PDB file of C-alpha atoms in Angstrom:
ATOM      1  CA  MET A 410      42.118  37.272  13.706  1.00  0.00           C
ATOM      2  CA  GLU A 411      38.472  38.547  13.977  1.00  0.00           C
ATOM      3  CA  TYR A 412      39.256  42.293  14.615  1.00  0.00           C
ATOM      4  CA  GLY A 413      37.603  44.695  12.343  1.00  0.00           C
ATOM      5  CA  LEU A 414      34.427  42.514  11.276  1.00  0.00           C
ATOM      6  CA  ASN A 415      30.977  43.929  11.958  1.00  0.00           C
ATOM      7  CA  ASP A 416      28.283  42.123  13.563  1.00  0.00           C
ATOM      8  CA  ALA A 417      26.615  40.192  10.753  1.00  0.00           C
ATOM      9  CA  ASP A 418      30.304  39.028   9.933  1.00  0.00           C
ATOM     10  CA  VAL A 419      31.062  37.985  13.094  1.00  0.00           C
ATOM     11  CA  VAL A 420      27.612  35.765  13.347  1.00  0.00           C
ATOM     12  CA  GLU A 421      28.382  34.171   9.598  1.00  0.00           C
ATOM     13  CA  LEU A 422      32.056  33.320  10.935  1.00  0.00           C
ATOM     14  CA  ALA A 423      30.699  31.664  13.930  1.00  0.00           C
ATOM     15  CA  ALA A 424      28.179  29.679  11.912  1.00  0.00           C
ATOM     16  CA  LEU A 425      30.802  28.475   9.449  1.00  0.00           C
ATOM     17  CA  VAL A 426      33.108  27.410  12.338  1.00  0.00           C
ATOM     18  CA  SER A 427      30.065  25.446  13.839  1.00  0.00           C
ATOM     19  CA  VAL A 428      29.106  23.506  10.710  1.00  0.00           C
ATOM     20  CA  VAL A 429      32.442  22.664   9.801  1.00  0.00           C
ATOM     21  CA  ASP A 430      33.047  21.368  13.436  1.00  0.00           C
ATOM     22  CA  ARG A 431      29.882  19.367  13.196  1.00  0.00           C
ATOM     23  CA  GLN A 432      30.103  18.041   9.468  1.00  0.00           C
ATOM     24  CA  LEU A 433      33.822  18.295   8.227  1.00  0.00           C
ATOM     25  CA  SER A 434      35.946  17.374  11.239  1.00  0.00           C
ATOM     26  CA  PRO A 435      34.303  14.065  12.091  1.00  0.00           C
ATOM     27  CA  ALA A 436      34.426  12.806   8.561  1.00  0.00           C
ATOM     28  CA  VAL A 437      38.438  13.656   8.230  1.00  0.00           C
ATOM     29  CA  ASP A 438      38.627  12.157  11.724  1.00  0.00           C
ATOM     30  CA  TRP A 439      36.999   9.204  10.389  1.00  0.00           C
ATOM     31  CA  PHE A 440      38.984   9.332   7.213  1.00  0.00           C
ATOM     32  CA  LEU A 441      42.207   9.333   8.968  1.00  0.00           C
ATOM     33  CA  TRP A 442      41.640   6.971  11.995  1.00  0.00           C
ATOM     34  CA  GLY A 443      38.690   4.764  11.054  1.00  0.00           C
ATOM     35  CA  GLU A 444      39.993   3.679   7.990  1.00  0.00           C
ATOM     36  CA  ASP A 445      42.267   0.785   8.430  1.00  0.00           C
ATOM     37  CA  ASP A 446      44.304   1.192   5.387  1.00  0.00           C
ATOM     38  CA  VAL A 447      44.806   4.568   5.968  1.00  0.00           C
ATOM     39  CA  PHE A 448      45.661   4.337   9.411  1.00  0.00           C
ATOM     40  CA  VAL A 449      48.041   1.609   8.632  1.00  0.00           C
ATOM     41  CA  GLY A 450      49.850   3.012   6.073  1.00  0.00           C
ATOM     42  CA  TYR A 451      49.754   6.923   6.770  1.00  0.00           C
ATOM     43  CA  THR A 452      48.498   8.234   9.906  1.00  0.00           C
ATOM     44  CA  ARG A 453      50.121   5.781  12.572  1.00  0.00           C
ATOM     45  CA  LYS A 454      53.401   6.814  10.492  1.00  0.00           C
ATOM     46  CA  TRP A 455      52.843  10.266  10.921  1.00  0.00           C
ATOM     47  CA  CYS A 456      51.851  10.103  14.650  1.00  0.00           C
ATOM     48  CA  SER A 457      54.886   8.127  15.565  1.00  0.00           C
ATOM     49  CA  ALA A 458      57.826   9.619  13.720  1.00  0.00           C
ATOM     50  CA  HIS A 459      58.667  11.443  17.037  1.00  0.00           C
ATOM     51  CA  LEU A 460      57.508   8.893  19.229  1.00  0.00           C
ATOM     52  CA  SER A 461      59.929   6.214  20.985  1.00  0.00           C
ATOM     53  CA  ARG A 462      59.345   2.883  20.011  1.00  0.00           C
ATOM     54  CA  LEU A 463      57.760   1.906  22.792  1.00  0.00           C
ATOM     55  CA  ALA A 464      55.095   4.648  22.986  1.00  0.00           C
ATOM     56  CA  SER A 465      54.736   4.274  19.074  1.00  0.00           C
ATOM     57  CA  MET A 466      53.002   0.770  19.872  1.00  0.00           C
ATOM     58  CA  TYR A 467      50.888   1.915  22.086  1.00  0.00           C
ATOM     59  CA  LEU A 468      49.821   5.834  21.860  1.00  0.00           C
ATOM     60  CA  PRO A 469      48.464   5.494  17.967  1.00  0.00           C
ATOM     61  CA  ASN A 470      46.097   3.014  18.915  1.00  0.00           C
ATOM     62  CA  LYS A 471      44.775   4.901  22.154  1.00  0.00           C
ATOM     63  CA  TRP A 472      44.435   7.930  19.895  1.00  0.00           C
ATOM     64  CA  ARG A 473      42.657   5.812  17.122  1.00  0.00           C
ATOM     65  CA  GLN A 474      40.197   4.501  19.810  1.00  0.00           C
ATOM     66  CA  ARG A 475      39.439   8.087  21.212  1.00  0.00           C
ATOM     67  CA  LYS A 476      39.188   9.514  17.384  1.00  0.00           C
ATOM     68  CA  ILE A 477      36.774   6.902  16.444  1.00  0.00           C
ATOM     69  CA  HIS A 478      34.493   7.309  19.823  1.00  0.00           C
ATOM     70  CA  LEU A 479      34.121  11.046  18.968  1.00  0.00           C
ATOM     71  CA  ALA A 480      33.305  10.672  15.390  1.00  0.00           C
ATOM     72  CA  THR A 481      30.966   7.939  15.923  1.00  0.00           C
ATOM     73  CA  HIS A 482      29.018   9.928  18.195  1.00  0.00           C
ATOM     74  CA  SER A 483      29.281  13.213  16.711  1.00  0.00           C
ATOM     75  CA  GLN A 484      26.118  13.177  15.091  1.00  0.00           C
ATOM     76  CA  LEU A 485      22.923  12.633  17.423  1.00  0.00           C
ATOM     77  CA  VAL A 486      20.996  10.162  14.940  1.00  0.00           C
ATOM     78  CA  HIS A 487      24.479   7.404  15.001  1.00  0.00           C
ATOM     79  CA  CYS A 488      23.581   7.269  18.676  1.00  0.00           C
ATOM     80  CA  LEU A 489      20.179   6.285  18.209  1.00  0.00           C
ATOM     81  CA  ARG A 490      20.607   3.943  15.124  1.00  0.00           C
ATOM     82  CA  GLN A 491      22.580   0.597  15.274  1.00  0.00           C
ATOM     83  CA  LEU A 492      24.883   1.430  12.442  1.00  0.00           C
ATOM     84  CA  THR A 493      27.706  -0.512  11.322  1.00  0.00           C
ATOM     85  CA  ASP A 494      30.813   1.187  10.880  1.00  0.00           C
ATOM     86  CA  ASN A 495      30.532   1.026   7.081  1.00  0.00           C
ATOM     87  CA  GLU A 496      27.121   2.785   7.277  1.00  0.00           C
ATOM     88  CA  ILE A 497      28.712   5.378  10.064  1.00  0.00           C
ATOM     89  CA  GLY A 498      31.383   6.155   7.655  1.00  0.00           C
ATOM     90  CA  CYS A 499      29.227   6.908   4.529  1.00  0.00           C
ATOM     91  CA  GLU A 500      27.040   8.871   6.816  1.00  0.00           C
ATOM     92  CA  LEU A 501      29.873  10.784   7.666  1.00  0.00           C
ATOM     93  CA  TYR A 502      31.506  11.307   4.392  1.00  0.00           C
ATOM     94  CA  GLY A 503      27.901  12.276   2.840  1.00  0.00           C
ATOM     95  CA  LEU A 504      27.433  15.385   5.398  1.00  0.00           C
ATOM     96  CA  ALA A 505      31.138  16.300   4.623  1.00  0.00           C
ATOM     97  CA  LYS A 506      30.445  16.269   0.977  1.00  0.00           C
ATOM     98  CA  ARG A 507      27.492  18.433   1.825  1.00  0.00           C
ATOM     99  CA  CYS A 508      29.588  20.771   3.751  1.00  0.00           C
ATOM    100  CA  LEU A 509      32.394  21.012   1.235  1.00  0.00           C
ATOM    101  CA  THR A 510      30.015  22.180  -1.584  1.00  0.00           C
ATOM    102  CA  ALA A 511      28.479  24.733   0.955  1.00  0.00           C
ATOM    103  CA  LEU A 512      32.037  25.876   1.547  1.00  0.00           C
ATOM    104  CA  SER A 513      32.749  26.161  -1.951  1.00  0.00           C
ATOM    105  CA  TYR A 514      29.510  28.076  -2.650  1.00  0.00           C
ATOM    106  CA  ILE A 515      30.101  30.311  -0.160  1.00  0.00           C
ATOM    107  CA  LEU A 516      34.155  30.906  -0.949  1.00  0.00           C
ATOM    108  CA  GLY A 517      33.060  31.649  -4.532  1.00  0.00           C
ATOM    109  CA  LYS A 518      35.700  34.127  -5.932  1.00  0.00           C
ATOM    110  CA  LYS A 519      36.735  35.578  -2.429  1.00  0.00           C
ATOM    111  CA  THR A 520      40.010  35.624  -1.185  1.00  0.00           C
ATOM    112  CA  TYR A 521      38.802  34.695   2.258  1.00  0.00           C
ATOM    113  CA  PHE A 522      35.606  33.371   3.782  1.00  0.00           C
ATOM    114  CA  VAL A 523      34.924  36.264   5.795  1.00  0.00           C
ATOM    115  CA  GLY A 524      36.048  40.032   5.277  1.00  0.00           C
ATOM    116  CA  ASP A 525      39.104  40.738   3.667  1.00  0.00           C
ATOM    117  CA  ARG A 526      41.613  39.226   5.765  1.00  0.00           C
ATOM    118  CA  PRO A 527      41.883  35.393   7.122  1.00  0.00           C
ATOM    119  CA  THR A 528      39.586  34.746   9.932  1.00  0.00           C
ATOM    120  CA  ALA A 529      39.236  31.261  12.159  1.00  0.00           C
ATOM    121  CA  ILE A 530      37.018  29.811   9.286  1.00  0.00           C
ATOM    122  CA  ASP A 531      39.861  29.758   6.923  1.00  0.00           C
ATOM    123  CA  ALA A 532      42.273  28.443   9.625  1.00  0.00           C
ATOM    124  CA  TYR A 533      39.727  25.818  10.152  1.00  0.00           C
ATOM    125  CA  VAL A 534      39.345  24.788   6.610  1.00  0.00           C
ATOM    126  CA  PHE A 535      42.979  25.025   5.762  1.00  0.00           C
ATOM    127  CA  SER A 536      43.710  22.340   8.721  1.00  0.00           C
ATOM    128  CA  ARG A 537      40.822  20.011   7.494  1.00  0.00           C
ATOM    129  CA  LEU A 538      41.702  19.898   4.014  1.00  0.00           C
ATOM    130  CA  TRP A 539      45.757  19.628   5.396  1.00  0.00           C
ATOM    131  CA  PRO A 540      45.670  15.818   6.052  1.00  0.00           C
ATOM    132  CA  LEU A 541      43.214  14.719   2.868  1.00  0.00           C
ATOM    133  CA  LEU A 542      45.135  16.724   0.245  1.00  0.00           C
ATOM    134  CA  HIS A 543      48.384  15.499   1.815  1.00  0.00           C
ATOM    135  CA  TYR A 544      47.346  11.757   1.757  1.00  0.00           C
ATOM    136  CA  GLU A 545      46.520  12.305  -1.904  1.00  0.00           C
ATOM    137  CA  SER A 546      50.152  13.850  -2.589  1.00  0.00           C
ATOM    138  CA  GLN A 547      51.665  10.671  -0.632  1.00  0.00           C
ATOM    139  CA  GLN A 548      49.719   7.874  -1.740  1.00  0.00           C
ATOM    140  CA  GLY A 549      47.210   9.024  -4.307  1.00  0.00           C
ATOM    141  CA  ASN A 550      47.777   9.791  -8.196  1.00  0.00           C
ATOM    142  CA  VAL A 551      46.191  13.192  -8.375  1.00  0.00           C
ATOM    143  CA  SER A 552      48.692  16.213  -8.885  1.00  0.00           C
ATOM    144  CA  TRP A 553      45.891  18.815  -6.744  1.00  0.00           C
ATOM    145  CA  LEU A 554      48.567  21.406  -7.109  1.00  0.00           C
ATOM    146  CA  THR A 555      48.501  21.964 -10.536  1.00  0.00           C
ATOM    147  CA  ILE A 556      44.476  22.636 -11.087  1.00  0.00           C
ATOM    148  CA  GLY A 557      43.398  25.458 -12.173  1.00  0.00           C
ATOM    149  CA  PRO A 558      40.573  27.716 -11.336  1.00  0.00           C
ATOM    150  CA  THR A 559      38.217  25.797 -13.932  1.00  0.00           C
ATOM    151  CA  GLY A 560      38.714  22.597 -11.518  1.00  0.00           C
ATOM    152  CA  ALA A 561      39.767  19.281 -12.616  1.00  0.00           C
ATOM    153  CA  SER A 562      38.866  16.826 -15.237  1.00  0.00           C
ATOM    154  CA  PRO A 563      36.385  14.366 -14.488  1.00  0.00           C
ATOM    155  CA  SER A 564      38.720  11.517 -15.203  1.00  0.00           C
ATOM    156  CA  LEU A 565      41.122  13.214 -12.892  1.00  0.00           C
ATOM    157  CA  CYS A 566      38.672  13.406 -10.049  1.00  0.00           C
ATOM    158  CA  GLN A 567      37.798  10.092 -10.791  1.00  0.00           C
ATOM    159  CA  SER A 568      41.509   8.709  -9.862  1.00  0.00           C
ATOM    160  CA  ALA A 569      41.660  10.428  -6.794  1.00  0.00           C
ATOM    161  CA  SER A 570      42.683   8.090  -3.855  1.00  0.00           C
ATOM    162  CA  HIS A 571      39.357   8.329  -1.805  1.00  0.00           C
ATOM    163  CA  PRO A 572      35.949   9.447  -2.745  1.00  0.00           C
ATOM    164  CA  LEU A 573      35.915  12.471   0.295  1.00  0.00           C
ATOM    165  CA  ILE A 574      39.302  13.774  -1.531  1.00  0.00           C
ATOM    166  CA  ALA A 575      37.902  13.586  -5.084  1.00  0.00           C
ATOM    167  CA  HIS A 576      35.198  16.066  -3.828  1.00  0.00           C
ATOM    168  CA  VAL A 577      37.847  18.287  -2.534  1.00  0.00           C
ATOM    169  CA  ILE A 578      39.528  18.271  -5.429  1.00  0.00           C
ATOM    170  CA  GLN A 579      35.988  19.218  -7.696  1.00  0.00           C
ATOM    171  CA  CYS A 580      35.876  22.323  -5.353  1.00  0.00           C
ATOM    172  CA  PRO A 581      38.883  23.915  -7.000  1.00  0.00           C
ATOM    173  CA  ASN A 582      38.236  27.509  -5.190  1.00  0.00           C
ATOM    174  CA  LEU A 583      38.812  25.453  -1.860  1.00  0.00           C
ATOM    175  CA  VAL A 584      42.004  23.881  -2.958  1.00  0.00           C
ATOM    176  CA  ALA A 585      43.044  27.205  -4.455  1.00  0.00           C
ATOM    177  CA  HIS A 586      42.254  28.662  -1.090  1.00  0.00           C
ATOM    178  CA  PHE A 587      44.350  25.572   0.720  1.00  0.00           C
ATOM    179  CA  ILE A 588      47.470  26.638  -1.565  1.00  0.00           C
ATOM    180  CA  ARG A 589      46.891  30.488  -1.188  1.00  0.00           C
ATOM    181  CA  ILE A 590      47.059  30.439   2.848  1.00  0.00           C
ATOM    182  CA  GLN A 591      49.806  27.769   2.865  1.00  0.00           C
ATOM    183  CA  SER A 592      51.751  29.834   0.690  1.00  0.00           C
ATOM    184  CA  GLU A 593      51.296  33.050   2.500  1.00  0.00           C
ATOM    185  CA  PHE A 594      51.610  31.571   6.331  1.00  0.00           C
ATOM    186  CA  PHE A 595      53.464  27.990   5.647  1.00  0.00           C
ATOM    187  CA  PRO A 596      55.621  28.212   3.037  1.00  0.00           C
ATOM    188  CA  LYS A 597      57.873  25.418   4.391  1.00  0.00           C
ATOM    189  CA  ALA A 598      54.953  23.051   4.560  1.00  0.00           C
ATOM    190  CA  ALA A 599      54.902  22.947   1.113  1.00  0.00           C
ATOM    191  CA  ALA A 600      57.874  20.448   1.802  1.00  0.00           C
ATOM    192  CA  HIS A 601      55.604  17.899   2.778  1.00  0.00           C
ATOM    193  CA  PHE A 602      53.680  17.674  -0.292  1.00  0.00           C
ATOM    194  CA  ARG A 603      56.596  17.083  -2.600  1.00  0.00           C
ATOM    195  CA  GLY A 604      59.486  15.080  -0.815  1.00  0.00           C
ATOM    196  CA  GLY A 605      57.476  12.737   1.884  1.00  0.00           C
ATOM    197  CA  LYS A 606      58.976  14.204   4.594  1.00  0.00           C
ATOM    198  CA  SER A 607      57.861  12.631   8.196  1.00  0.00           C
ATOM    199  CA  GLY A 608      58.151  16.004   9.387  1.00  0.00           C
ATOM    200  CA  SER A 609      56.310  17.356  12.825  1.00  0.00           C
ATOM    201  CA  ALA A 610      53.076  17.350  11.299  1.00  0.00           C
ATOM    202  CA  SER A 611      51.515  15.345  14.137  1.00  0.00           C
ATOM    203  CA  PHE A 612      49.265  18.325  15.522  1.00  0.00           C
ATOM    204  CA  ILE A 613      47.212  18.130  12.350  1.00  0.00           C
ATOM    205  CA  PHE A 614      45.996  14.544  13.482  1.00  0.00           C
ATOM    206  CA  LEU A 615      45.581  15.099  16.743  1.00  0.00           C
ATOM    207  CA  SER A 616      43.886  18.780  16.990  1.00  0.00           C
TER     208      SER A 616
END
């Protein structure tokens, strides 16, 4: 994916991927696995879709413990302070919101983050936004597929099912980027956002 980039683009690409890994990914994992209502009503259902009945009673909880552990220890400051789960979640979401704002600024009106074709950072951002926007389409009230380039109204953002998702919706170019990547490379996946299908989307949660 990264052929044809100059040295400056390669450095920028590596930096962006690193930021997403350190600041956005832990928050998405915390949302999916650390939030009790999200895990029970959404994550466990999707991860158990293709498991046997016995495995579905054990594996999702094992995966949850691992994901929460990794998210909890993803920031050095959390290892040096005694924080409650609620405080850890708030700090992770704060980092993720700043990361999303920065990504939105960097993307601007461009089609892709780096260069004139999709690269690893486009794939990274797409994969992190997928569960958030999918959760909203399944559990929330915001029809983010209809958000135009000027963004959503404040009242629409406030009706989002979670503050982190509301922040994503407040970055309309990131939403447009997500829709563009999905339409170009994963057109069949759009059905997951319309009909609540329990397809093979587990890779999104376990990656």
